[in-house]
């Protein structure tokens, strides 16, 4: 398994491009299942999770073409789902990537019958899909969960008024996709407002869907008979953007991130400014200049537009070396503090009490060998390694490769002493 060797203590300075958003691309690829015509996506990030999704779609019978563009411009992917001769999602593929559940809604709507493996939990929590099932059932699907698989059947889904018990991003996306081909109007209340939901709705409307309200907590979908092909550019990755802003802020550096913007990152930018950073948003870029030492910032994760749970681990890393004490509250997932014990190995002073972490900034961290456990926890260890004195070895970095395109190249371009070893 690959490892990442980081020699910390260097202020990161320079300019790098941001890739397309993983959490927009994954549902977008599944949207292609809703039509017999080819759909083309540009600016698709070259990530392991994308590769897994394309493998899953291909084994269903989708014709997949993927051309790599020049580095930083992402891949161009064309999907042709005209012949779906095996509309199932097997455990072997789903267990490696929970987002595979996003084929459920499209397959029930397009094919009328499907078998999708339950994703199972992951490091950060149980992550059930009961709301996905509840919504499809309300739309008339017969859904049974047997032997670890979701069996869903519907001659044609019927529009319905849906209410999710909690805000769920992929739940909203699955139900929105299914509703596109339903008979009548569907209203999703308590819908997720994440920008990736809006990006998906934009693509679906370009394919002939009739969706309004995406980005608010009430989404209306007028079902249509069929969708047609389209071309869609994946939006920039706001979490990748936030991650690099944190890495540069922690090291006291200065950066310009291109192919992105400050839009969709207000909560994160507010916290970075409270921590002492100067941030300037441009039309297609964002610039940050860090102070010599950050001030600790407390935060509480919540659904968009509040502070994103996917940025919590990165902020725990910057609080570990900031001036003062921060209170970090995680309200979305039940077990998303695993990075804390690894940060403590690097010398951080963190106390966990349930879903609250008390982080007292220390003058410096000491390099050590640490282990990545999930995607964003791995990112927080990279940030800590960049500021720690001496060498930090991060094991199991396949977690990073799932969600960060060319992470070591991008960090090296900012002057980081980072090396990937087999
Ligand atoms: C999406 O996961 C993202 N993944 C996650 O990013 C992100 O952390 C999460 O949204 C929250 O923003 C993708 O978009 C592919 P949820 P998702 O359904 O949709 C509970 C990353 O690092 N819940 O919004 O799976 C659930 O357990 C990943 O890129 C139910 O109980 O998250 C959680 O506590 C990690 N029943 C909360 O709701 C359900 O049916 C929010 O989950 C659905 C969700």
CSV table of C-alpha atoms and ligand atoms in Angstrom, one decimal:
chain,number,residue,atom,x,y,z
A,1,UNK,CA,0.0,0.0,0.0
A,2,UNK,CA,1.2,3.5,-0.9
A,3,UNK,CA,2.4,5.8,1.8
A,4,UNK,CA,3.0,9.6,1.9
A,5,UNK,CA,6.2,11.0,3.4
A,6,UNK,CA,6.0,14.6,4.4
A,7,UNK,CA,8.8,16.8,5.8
A,8,UNK,CA,6.9,19.6,7.5
A,9,UNK,CA,7.7,23.2,8.3
A,10,UNK,CA,7.5,24.7,4.9
A,11,UNK,CA,5.1,27.6,4.2
A,12,UNK,CA,3.1,26.7,1.1
A,13,UNK,CA,3.2,29.4,-1.6
A,14,UNK,CA,2.0,29.3,-5.2
A,15,UNK,CA,-0.9,28.7,-7.6
A,16,UNK,CA,-2.7,25.3,-8.3
A,17,UNK,CA,-5.9,24.3,-10.2
A,18,UNK,CA,-8.9,22.8,-8.4
A,19,UNK,CA,-10.6,19.7,-9.9
A,20,UNK,CA,-14.2,18.9,-10.6
A,21,UNK,CA,-16.3,18.0,-7.6
A,22,UNK,CA,-16.3,14.3,-6.6
A,23,UNK,CA,-19.7,14.6,-4.9
A,24,UNK,CA,-21.2,16.3,-8.0
A,25,UNK,CA,-19.7,13.9,-10.5
A,26,UNK,CA,-20.9,10.7,-8.7
A,27,UNK,CA,-24.6,11.5,-8.9
A,28,UNK,CA,-24.2,13.0,-12.4
A,29,UNK,CA,-22.7,9.8,-13.8
A,30,UNK,CA,-25.8,7.9,-12.4
A,31,UNK,CA,-28.1,10.4,-14.1
A,32,UNK,CA,-27.0,9.0,-17.5
A,33,UNK,CA,-29.0,5.8,-16.6
A,34,UNK,CA,-32.2,7.8,-17.0
A,35,UNK,CA,-31.9,8.1,-20.8
A,36,UNK,CA,-31.2,5.9,-23.9
A,37,UNK,CA,-29.2,8.7,-25.4
A,38,UNK,CA,-25.5,9.5,-24.7
A,39,UNK,CA,-24.6,12.0,-22.0
A,40,UNK,CA,-21.2,13.7,-21.9
A,41,UNK,CA,-19.5,15.1,-18.8
A,42,UNK,CA,-16.5,17.3,-18.9
A,43,UNK,CA,-14.1,18.4,-16.0
A,44,UNK,CA,-14.7,15.0,-14.4
A,45,UNK,CA,-12.0,14.5,-11.6
A,46,UNK,CA,-9.7,11.6,-12.2
A,47,UNK,CA,-10.3,9.8,-8.9
A,48,UNK,CA,-10.6,6.2,-7.8
A,49,UNK,CA,-14.2,6.6,-6.7
A,50,UNK,CA,-15.0,7.8,-10.3
A,51,UNK,CA,-13.3,4.7,-11.7
A,52,UNK,CA,-15.3,2.5,-9.4
A,53,UNK,CA,-18.6,4.1,-10.5
A,54,UNK,CA,-17.7,3.8,-14.1
A,55,UNK,CA,-16.9,0.1,-13.6
A,56,UNK,CA,-20.3,-0.4,-11.9
A,57,UNK,CA,-22.1,1.3,-14.8
A,58,UNK,CA,-20.1,-0.7,-17.4
A,59,UNK,CA,-21.1,-4.0,-15.8
A,60,UNK,CA,-24.7,-2.9,-16.1
A,61,UNK,CA,-24.2,-2.6,-19.9
A,62,UNK,CA,-23.5,1.1,-20.1
A,63,UNK,CA,-21.0,2.0,-22.8
A,64,UNK,CA,-18.3,4.1,-21.2
A,65,UNK,CA,-15.6,6.3,-22.9
A,66,UNK,CA,-13.2,8.3,-20.7
A,67,UNK,CA,-10.6,10.6,-22.2
A,68,UNK,CA,-8.0,12.2,-20.0
A,69,UNK,CA,-7.6,15.9,-20.7
A,70,UNK,CA,-4.4,17.9,-19.8
A,71,UNK,CA,-3.7,17.7,-16.0
A,72,UNK,CA,-6.1,19.8,-14.0
A,73,UNK,CA,-8.7,19.9,-16.7
A,74,UNK,CA,-10.2,16.6,-15.6
A,75,UNK,CA,-11.5,13.8,-17.9
A,76,UNK,CA,-14.2,13.9,-20.5
A,77,UNK,CA,-16.6,10.9,-19.9
A,78,UNK,CA,-19.4,9.9,-22.3
A,79,UNK,CA,-22.0,7.3,-21.1
A,80,UNK,CA,-24.5,5.5,-23.3
A,81,UNK,CA,-27.1,3.6,-21.3
A,82,UNK,CA,-29.2,2.5,-24.3
A,83,UNK,CA,-28.7,-1.2,-23.5
A,84,UNK,CA,-29.0,-1.9,-19.8
A,85,UNK,CA,-28.8,-5.7,-19.8
A,86,UNK,CA,-27.8,-6.1,-16.1
A,87,UNK,CA,-29.4,-3.4,-14.0
A,88,UNK,CA,-27.9,-4.5,-10.7
A,89,UNK,CA,-25.2,-3.2,-8.3
A,90,UNK,CA,-23.3,-6.1,-6.7
A,91,UNK,CA,-21.9,-6.1,-3.2
A,92,UNK,CA,-18.3,-6.4,-4.4
A,93,UNK,CA,-18.5,-2.9,-6.0
A,94,UNK,CA,-20.9,-1.2,-3.6
A,95,UNK,CA,-18.9,-2.2,-0.5
A,96,UNK,CA,-16.0,-0.1,-1.7
A,97,UNK,CA,-18.0,3.0,-2.5
A,98,UNK,CA,-21.3,3.8,-0.7
A,99,UNK,CA,-22.2,6.4,-3.4
A,100,UNK,CA,-23.2,3.4,-5.6
A,101,UNK,CA,-26.6,3.6,-3.9
A,102,UNK,CA,-27.2,6.5,-6.3
A,103,UNK,CA,-28.0,4.0,-9.1
A,104,UNK,CA,-31.1,2.9,-7.2
A,105,UNK,CA,-33.4,5.8,-8.1
A,106,UNK,CA,-32.4,6.0,-11.7
A,107,UNK,CA,-32.7,2.2,-12.3
A,108,UNK,CA,-36.2,2.0,-10.7
A,109,UNK,CA,-37.4,4.9,-12.8
A,110,UNK,CA,-35.7,3.8,-16.1
A,111,UNK,CA,-35.9,-0.1,-15.9
A,112,UNK,CA,-38.7,-0.6,-13.4
A,113,UNK,CA,-36.7,-3.3,-11.5
A,114,UNK,CA,-33.3,-3.4,-9.8
A,115,UNK,CA,-31.2,-5.1,-7.2
A,116,UNK,CA,-28.7,-2.8,-5.4
A,117,UNK,CA,-26.5,-4.0,-2.6
A,118,UNK,CA,-26.9,-2.1,0.7
A,119,UNK,CA,-23.8,0.0,1.0
A,120,UNK,CA,-23.1,-1.1,4.6
A,121,UNK,CA,-21.5,1.3,7.0
A,122,UNK,CA,-18.1,2.9,6.7
A,123,UNK,CA,-15.6,4.3,9.0
A,124,UNK,CA,-17.5,7.5,9.8
A,125,UNK,CA,-20.9,5.8,10.7
A,126,UNK,CA,-23.7,3.4,10.0
A,127,UNK,CA,-25.0,5.6,7.1
A,128,UNK,CA,-28.3,3.8,6.5
A,129,UNK,CA,-30.3,4.4,3.3
A,130,UNK,CA,-33.8,4.2,4.9
A,131,UNK,CA,-34.8,7.6,3.6
A,132,UNK,CA,-34.0,6.6,0.0
A,133,UNK,CA,-36.2,3.5,0.5
A,134,UNK,CA,-39.0,5.5,2.2
A,135,UNK,CA,-39.2,8.0,-0.7
A,136,UNK,CA,-39.2,5.3,-3.4
A,137,UNK,CA,-41.9,3.4,-1.5
A,138,UNK,CA,-44.0,6.6,-1.3
A,139,UNK,CA,-43.7,6.9,-5.1
A,140,UNK,CA,-45.2,3.5,-5.5
A,141,UNK,CA,-42.2,1.2,-5.7
A,142,UNK,CA,-42.3,-2.2,-4.1
A,143,UNK,CA,-39.1,-2.3,-2.1
A,144,UNK,CA,-37.8,-5.3,-0.1
A,145,UNK,CA,-34.5,-5.6,1.7
A,146,UNK,CA,-33.3,-9.2,1.6
A,147,UNK,CA,-29.9,-10.8,2.0
A,148,UNK,CA,-28.1,-7.4,2.1
A,149,UNK,CA,-29.7,-6.2,-1.2
A,150,UNK,CA,-32.4,-3.6,-1.9
A,151,UNK,CA,-34.9,-5.1,-4.4
A,152,UNK,CA,-37.0,-2.4,-5.9
A,153,UNK,CA,-39.8,-2.8,-8.5
A,154,UNK,CA,-42.2,-0.3,-10.1
A,155,UNK,CA,-44.1,-0.4,-13.4
A,156,UNK,CA,-44.0,3.4,-13.3
A,157,UNK,CA,-43.3,5.6,-10.3
A,158,UNK,CA,-46.0,8.0,-9.3
A,159,UNK,CA,-45.3,11.6,-8.2
A,160,UNK,CA,-45.7,12.1,-4.5
A,161,UNK,CA,-45.1,14.5,-1.7
A,162,UNK,CA,-41.9,13.3,0.1
A,163,UNK,CA,-40.5,14.4,3.4
A,164,UNK,CA,-37.1,13.1,4.6
A,165,UNK,CA,-36.7,12.7,8.4
A,166,UNK,CA,-33.2,14.4,8.2
A,167,UNK,CA,-31.4,16.3,5.5
A,168,UNK,CA,-29.8,13.6,3.2
A,169,UNK,CA,-27.6,14.6,0.2
A,170,UNK,CA,-27.6,11.4,-1.7
A,171,UNK,CA,-31.2,10.7,-0.5
A,172,UNK,CA,-32.4,13.9,-2.1
A,173,UNK,CA,-30.4,13.2,-5.3
A,174,UNK,CA,-31.7,9.6,-5.6
A,175,UNK,CA,-35.3,10.7,-5.2
A,176,UNK,CA,-34.9,13.7,-7.5
A,177,UNK,CA,-33.6,11.5,-10.2
A,178,UNK,CA,-36.3,8.9,-9.8
A,179,UNK,CA,-39.0,11.6,-9.9
A,180,UNK,CA,-37.9,12.9,-13.3
A,181,UNK,CA,-39.6,9.9,-15.0
A,182,UNK,CA,-42.5,9.5,-12.6
A,183,UNK,CA,-46.1,10.1,-13.5
A,184,UNK,CA,-47.1,13.5,-12.1
A,185,UNK,CA,-45.5,15.9,-9.7
A,186,UNK,CA,-43.1,15.1,-6.9
A,187,UNK,CA,-42.3,17.5,-4.1
A,188,UNK,CA,-39.3,16.8,-1.9
A,189,UNK,CA,-39.5,18.6,1.4
A,190,UNK,CA,-36.6,19.0,3.8
A,191,UNK,CA,-34.4,18.6,0.7
A,192,UNK,CA,-30.6,18.9,0.9
A,193,UNK,CA,-29.5,22.3,-0.4
A,194,UNK,CA,-25.9,21.4,-1.2
A,195,UNK,CA,-24.5,22.9,-4.4
A,196,UNK,CA,-23.9,19.4,-5.8
A,197,UNK,CA,-27.7,18.9,-5.7
A,198,UNK,CA,-28.1,22.0,-7.8
A,199,UNK,CA,-25.4,20.9,-10.2
A,200,UNK,CA,-27.3,17.6,-10.7
A,201,UNK,CA,-30.7,19.4,-11.2
A,202,UNK,CA,-29.1,21.7,-13.8
A,203,UNK,CA,-27.8,18.6,-15.7
A,204,UNK,CA,-31.2,16.8,-15.4
A,205,UNK,CA,-33.0,19.9,-16.7
A,206,UNK,CA,-30.6,20.0,-19.7
A,207,UNK,CA,-31.7,16.4,-20.3
A,208,UNK,CA,-35.3,17.5,-20.5
A,209,UNK,CA,-36.4,17.1,-16.8
A,210,UNK,CA,-38.6,19.7,-15.2
A,211,UNK,CA,-37.1,20.5,-11.8
A,212,UNK,CA,-37.5,23.7,-9.8
A,213,UNK,CA,-36.4,24.7,-6.3
A,214,UNK,CA,-33.0,22.9,-6.3
A,215,UNK,CA,-30.9,24.6,-3.7
A,216,UNK,CA,-33.8,25.3,-1.5
A,217,UNK,CA,-35.4,22.8,1.0
A,218,UNK,CA,-38.4,22.2,-1.3
A,219,UNK,CA,-37.7,20.7,-4.7
A,220,UNK,CA,-40.5,20.2,-7.3
A,221,UNK,CA,-40.2,17.7,-10.1
A,222,UNK,CA,-42.8,17.4,-12.9
A,223,UNK,CA,-42.4,13.9,-14.3
A,224,UNK,CA,-41.8,13.5,-18.1
A,225,UNK,CA,-42.0,10.5,-20.4
A,226,UNK,CA,-38.3,10.3,-21.2
A,227,UNK,CA,-35.0,12.3,-21.0
A,228,UNK,CA,-32.6,13.0,-23.8
A,229,UNK,CA,-28.8,13.3,-24.0
A,230,UNK,CA,-26.8,16.4,-22.9
A,231,UNK,CA,-23.3,17.7,-22.2
A,232,UNK,CA,-22.6,18.9,-18.7
A,233,UNK,CA,-19.4,20.4,-17.0
A,234,UNK,CA,-18.9,19.2,-13.5
A,235,UNK,CA,-18.8,22.0,-10.9
A,236,UNK,CA,-15.5,22.8,-9.0
A,237,UNK,CA,-14.9,20.8,-5.9
A,238,UNK,CA,-15.6,23.1,-2.9
A,239,UNK,CA,-14.3,20.7,-0.4
A,240,UNK,CA,-11.0,20.3,-2.3
A,241,UNK,CA,-10.9,24.1,-2.4
A,242,UNK,CA,-11.4,24.3,1.3
A,243,UNK,CA,-8.9,21.6,2.0
A,244,UNK,CA,-6.1,23.5,0.2
A,245,UNK,CA,-7.1,26.7,1.8
A,246,UNK,CA,-6.6,25.0,5.2
A,247,UNK,CA,-3.3,23.5,4.2
A,248,UNK,CA,-1.9,26.8,3.2
A,249,UNK,CA,-3.4,28.6,6.2
A,250,UNK,CA,-1.9,26.1,8.6
A,251,UNK,CA,1.6,26.5,7.1
A,252,UNK,CA,1.5,30.3,7.1
A,253,UNK,CA,1.6,30.6,3.4
A,254,UNK,CA,-0.1,32.2,0.4
A,255,UNK,CA,-2.0,30.6,-2.4
A,256,UNK,CA,-4.2,31.3,-5.5
A,257,UNK,CA,-6.5,28.4,-6.4
A,258,UNK,CA,-7.8,28.5,-10.0
A,259,UNK,CA,-10.9,26.9,-11.6
A,260,UNK,CA,-12.9,27.5,-8.4
A,261,UNK,CA,-14.5,30.4,-6.5
A,262,UNK,CA,-15.5,31.5,-3.1
A,263,UNK,CA,-19.1,30.7,-3.9
A,264,UNK,CA,-20.5,27.8,-1.8
A,265,UNK,CA,-17.8,28.2,0.8
A,266,UNK,CA,-19.1,31.1,2.8
A,267,UNK,CA,-19.2,29.2,6.1
A,268,UNK,CA,-15.6,27.9,5.6
A,269,UNK,CA,-14.3,31.3,4.5
A,270,UNK,CA,-15.9,33.0,7.5
A,271,UNK,CA,-14.0,30.6,9.8
A,272,UNK,CA,-10.7,31.1,8.0
A,273,UNK,CA,-11.0,34.9,8.2
A,274,UNK,CA,-11.9,34.5,11.9
A,275,UNK,CA,-8.7,32.5,12.2
A,276,UNK,CA,-6.8,35.5,10.8
A,277,UNK,CA,-6.5,34.8,7.1
A,278,UNK,CA,-7.0,37.4,4.3
A,279,UNK,CA,-9.1,35.9,1.6
A,280,UNK,CA,-10.1,37.5,-1.8
A,281,UNK,CA,-12.6,35.9,-4.1
A,282,UNK,CA,-12.1,36.3,-7.9
A,283,UNK,CA,-14.5,35.3,-10.7
A,284,UNK,CA,-12.8,32.0,-11.3
A,285,UNK,CA,-10.3,31.8,-8.5
A,286,UNK,CA,-9.7,32.4,-4.8
A,287,UNK,CA,-6.7,33.8,-3.0
A,288,UNK,CA,-5.6,33.3,0.7
A,289,UNK,CA,-2.8,34.9,2.7
A,290,UNK,CA,-2.2,33.4,6.1
A,291,UNK,CA,-1.1,35.1,9.3
A,292,UNK,CA,2.2,34.0,11.0
A,293,UNK,CA,0.0,32.0,13.4
A,294,UNK,CA,-3.7,31.2,13.2
A,295,UNK,CA,-6.3,31.9,15.9
A,296,UNK,CA,-8.3,29.0,17.1
A,297,UNK,CA,-11.9,28.9,15.7
A,298,UNK,CA,-14.8,26.9,17.1
A,299,UNK,CA,-17.3,25.3,14.7
A,300,UNK,CA,-20.4,23.2,14.5
A,301,UNK,CA,-21.1,21.1,11.4
A,302,UNK,CA,-24.6,21.1,9.8
A,303,UNK,CA,-26.2,20.8,6.4
A,304,UNK,CA,-25.5,23.4,3.7
A,305,UNK,CA,-25.2,26.4,3.8
A,306,UNK,CA,-23.8,25.8,7.4
A,307,UNK,CA,-20.3,24.6,8.1
A,308,UNK,CA,-19.8,21.3,6.1
A,309,UNK,CA,-19.0,18.1,7.9
A,310,UNK,CA,-16.5,17.3,5.1
A,311,UNK,CA,-14.3,20.2,6.3
A,312,UNK,CA,-14.4,19.3,10.1
A,313,UNK,CA,-11.3,17.1,10.1
A,314,UNK,CA,-9.3,19.7,8.2
A,315,UNK,CA,-10.2,22.4,10.7
A,316,UNK,CA,-9.3,20.2,13.6
A,317,UNK,CA,-5.8,20.0,12.1
A,318,UNK,CA,-5.5,23.8,11.8
A,319,UNK,CA,-6.9,24.3,15.3
A,320,UNK,CA,-4.3,21.8,16.6
A,321,UNK,CA,-1.6,24.4,16.0
A,322,UNK,CA,-3.6,27.6,16.3
A,323,UNK,CA,-3.5,30.1,19.3
A,324,UNK,CA,-6.1,29.3,21.8
A,325,UNK,CA,-8.8,26.5,22.3
A,326,UNK,CA,-11.5,25.6,19.9
A,327,UNK,CA,-14.7,23.6,20.4
A,328,UNK,CA,-15.5,21.4,17.4
A,329,UNK,CA,-19.0,19.9,17.2
A,330,UNK,CA,-19.9,17.2,14.7
A,331,UNK,CA,-23.7,16.9,14.3
A,332,UNK,CA,-24.0,14.9,11.0
A,333,UNK,CA,-22.1,11.6,11.5
A,334,UNK,CA,-21.8,9.7,14.7
A,335,UNK,CA,-18.1,8.7,14.4
A,336,UNK,CA,-16.2,11.3,12.5
A,337,UNK,CA,-13.4,12.1,15.0
A,338,UNK,CA,-11.0,9.2,14.1
A,339,UNK,CA,-8.5,11.7,12.9
A,340,UNK,CA,-8.3,13.1,16.5
A,341,UNK,CA,-6.3,10.1,17.9
A,342,UNK,CA,-3.9,10.3,14.9
A,343,UNK,CA,-3.4,14.0,15.4
A,344,UNK,CA,-2.7,13.3,19.1
A,345,UNK,CA,0.1,11.0,17.9
A,346,UNK,CA,1.6,14.1,16.2
A,347,UNK,CA,1.4,16.0,19.5
A,348,UNK,CA,-2.0,17.6,19.3
A,349,UNK,CA,-3.9,18.4,22.5
A,350,UNK,CA,-7.4,17.2,21.8
A,351,UNK,CA,-10.1,15.9,24.2
A,352,UNK,CA,-13.2,14.2,22.9
A,353,UNK,CA,-16.5,14.2,24.7
A,354,UNK,CA,-19.2,12.5,22.5
A,355,UNK,CA,-19.7,14.6,19.4
A,356,UNK,CA,-17.6,17.4,20.7
A,357,UNK,CA,-13.8,17.8,20.5
A,358,UNK,CA,-11.9,20.4,22.6
A,359,UNK,CA,-8.7,21.3,20.7
A,360,UNK,CA,-6.0,23.4,22.5
A,361,UNK,CA,-3.5,24.7,20.1
A,362,UNK,CA,0.1,23.7,20.6
A,363,UNK,CA,3.2,25.6,19.5
A,364,UNK,CA,4.3,22.8,17.2
A,365,UNK,CA,3.5,19.2,16.2
A,366,UNK,CA,6.2,16.5,15.9
A,367,UNK,CA,6.3,14.2,12.8
A,368,UNK,CA,5.3,10.6,13.3
A,369,UNK,CA,3.8,7.6,11.5
A,370,UNK,CA,0.0,7.9,11.3
A,371,UNK,CA,-2.8,6.0,9.6
A,372,UNK,CA,-5.5,7.3,7.4
A,373,UNK,CA,-9.0,6.0,8.2
A,374,UNK,CA,-11.4,7.9,5.9
A,375,UNK,CA,-11.1,10.4,3.1
A,376,UNK,CA,-11.3,13.7,5.0
A,377,UNK,CA,-9.5,12.3,8.1
A,378,UNK,CA,-6.6,11.6,5.7
A,379,UNK,CA,-6.6,15.2,4.5
A,380,UNK,CA,-6.4,16.4,8.1
A,381,UNK,CA,-3.3,14.2,8.7
A,382,UNK,CA,-1.7,15.7,5.5
A,383,UNK,CA,-2.3,19.2,6.8
A,384,UNK,CA,-0.8,18.2,10.2
A,385,UNK,CA,2.2,16.6,8.5
A,386,UNK,CA,2.8,19.8,6.5
A,387,UNK,CA,3.2,21.8,9.7
A,388,UNK,CA,4.8,19.2,12.0
A,389,UNK,CA,8.6,19.4,12.6
A,390,UNK,CA,10.4,16.5,11.0
A,391,UNK,CA,9.0,13.7,8.9
A,392,UNK,CA,5.4,12.3,9.0
A,393,UNK,CA,4.5,9.0,7.3
A,394,UNK,CA,0.9,8.6,6.4
A,395,UNK,CA,-0.2,5.0,5.7
A,396,UNK,CA,-3.2,3.7,3.8
A,397,UNK,CA,-3.4,6.8,1.6
A,398,UNK,CA,-5.7,5.0,-0.9
A,399,UNK,CA,-8.3,6.9,1.2
A,400,UNK,CA,-6.9,10.1,-0.2
A,401,UNK,CA,-6.8,8.9,-3.7
A,402,UNK,CA,-10.6,8.4,-3.6
A,403,UNK,CA,-11.2,12.1,-3.3
A,404,UNK,CA,-8.2,14.2,-4.1
A,405,UNK,CA,-6.9,14.3,-7.7
A,406,UNK,CA,-3.1,14.6,-7.8
A,407,UNK,CA,-2.8,15.6,-4.2
A,408,UNK,CA,1.0,15.1,-3.9
A,409,UNK,CA,1.7,16.8,-7.2
A,410,UNK,CA,-0.5,19.8,-6.2
A,411,UNK,CA,1.2,20.1,-2.8
A,412,UNK,CA,4.7,19.8,-4.3
A,413,UNK,CA,3.7,22.6,-6.7
A,414,UNK,CA,3.2,24.7,-3.6
A,415,UNK,CA,6.6,23.9,-2.3
A,416,UNK,CA,5.7,21.1,0.1
A,417,UNK,CA,8.3,18.4,0.7
A,418,UNK,CA,6.0,15.4,0.0
A,419,UNK,CA,6.8,12.1,-1.5
A,420,UNK,CA,4.6,9.1,-2.4
A,421,UNK,CA,6.3,5.7,-1.7
A,422,UNK,CA,5.1,2.2,-2.5
B,1,LIG,C1,-22.9,12.9,1.2
B,1,LIG,O1,-23.0,11.6,1.8
B,1,LIG,C2,-21.5,13.0,0.8
B,1,LIG,N1,-21.2,12.0,-0.2
B,1,LIG,C3,-20.6,13.0,2.0
B,1,LIG,O2,-19.3,13.2,1.6
B,1,LIG,C4,-21.0,14.1,3.0
B,1,LIG,O3,-20.2,13.9,4.2
B,1,LIG,C5,-22.5,13.9,3.4
B,1,LIG,O4,-23.3,13.9,2.1
B,1,LIG,C6,-23.0,15.0,4.3
B,1,LIG,O5,-22.7,16.3,3.6
B,1,LIG,C7,-21.6,12.1,-1.5
B,1,LIG,O6,-22.2,13.1,-1.8
B,1,LIG,C8,-21.2,11.1,-2.4
B,1,LIG,P1,-26.3,12.1,4.0
B,1,LIG,P2,-24.5,11.0,2.2
B,1,LIG,O7,-27.2,11.1,3.4
B,1,LIG,O8,-25.5,11.5,1.2
B,1,LIG,C9,-28.1,10.0,7.9
B,1,LIG,C10,-17.0,12.7,1.5
B,1,LIG,O9,-16.1,12.8,2.3
B,1,LIG,N2,-29.0,9.3,6.9
B,1,LIG,O10,-26.4,13.5,3.8
B,1,LIG,O11,-24.3,9.5,2.3
B,1,LIG,C11,-26.6,9.6,7.7
B,1,LIG,O12,-26.3,8.5,8.5
B,1,LIG,C12,-18.3,12.1,1.8
B,1,LIG,O13,-16.9,13.2,0.3
B,1,LIG,C13,-29.9,8.4,7.4
B,1,LIG,O14,-30.0,8.1,8.6
B,1,LIG,O15,-24.8,11.6,3.6
B,1,LIG,C14,-25.9,10.9,8.2
B,1,LIG,O16,-25.9,10.8,9.7
B,1,LIG,C15,-18.3,11.6,3.2
B,1,LIG,N3,-30.7,7.7,6.6
B,1,LIG,C16,-26.9,12.0,7.8
B,1,LIG,O17,-28.2,11.4,7.6
B,1,LIG,C17,-30.7,7.9,5.2
B,1,LIG,O18,-31.4,7.3,4.4
B,1,LIG,C18,-26.5,12.7,6.6
B,1,LIG,O19,-26.2,11.8,5.6
B,1,LIG,C19,-29.7,8.8,4.7
B,1,LIG,C20,-28.9,9.5,5.6
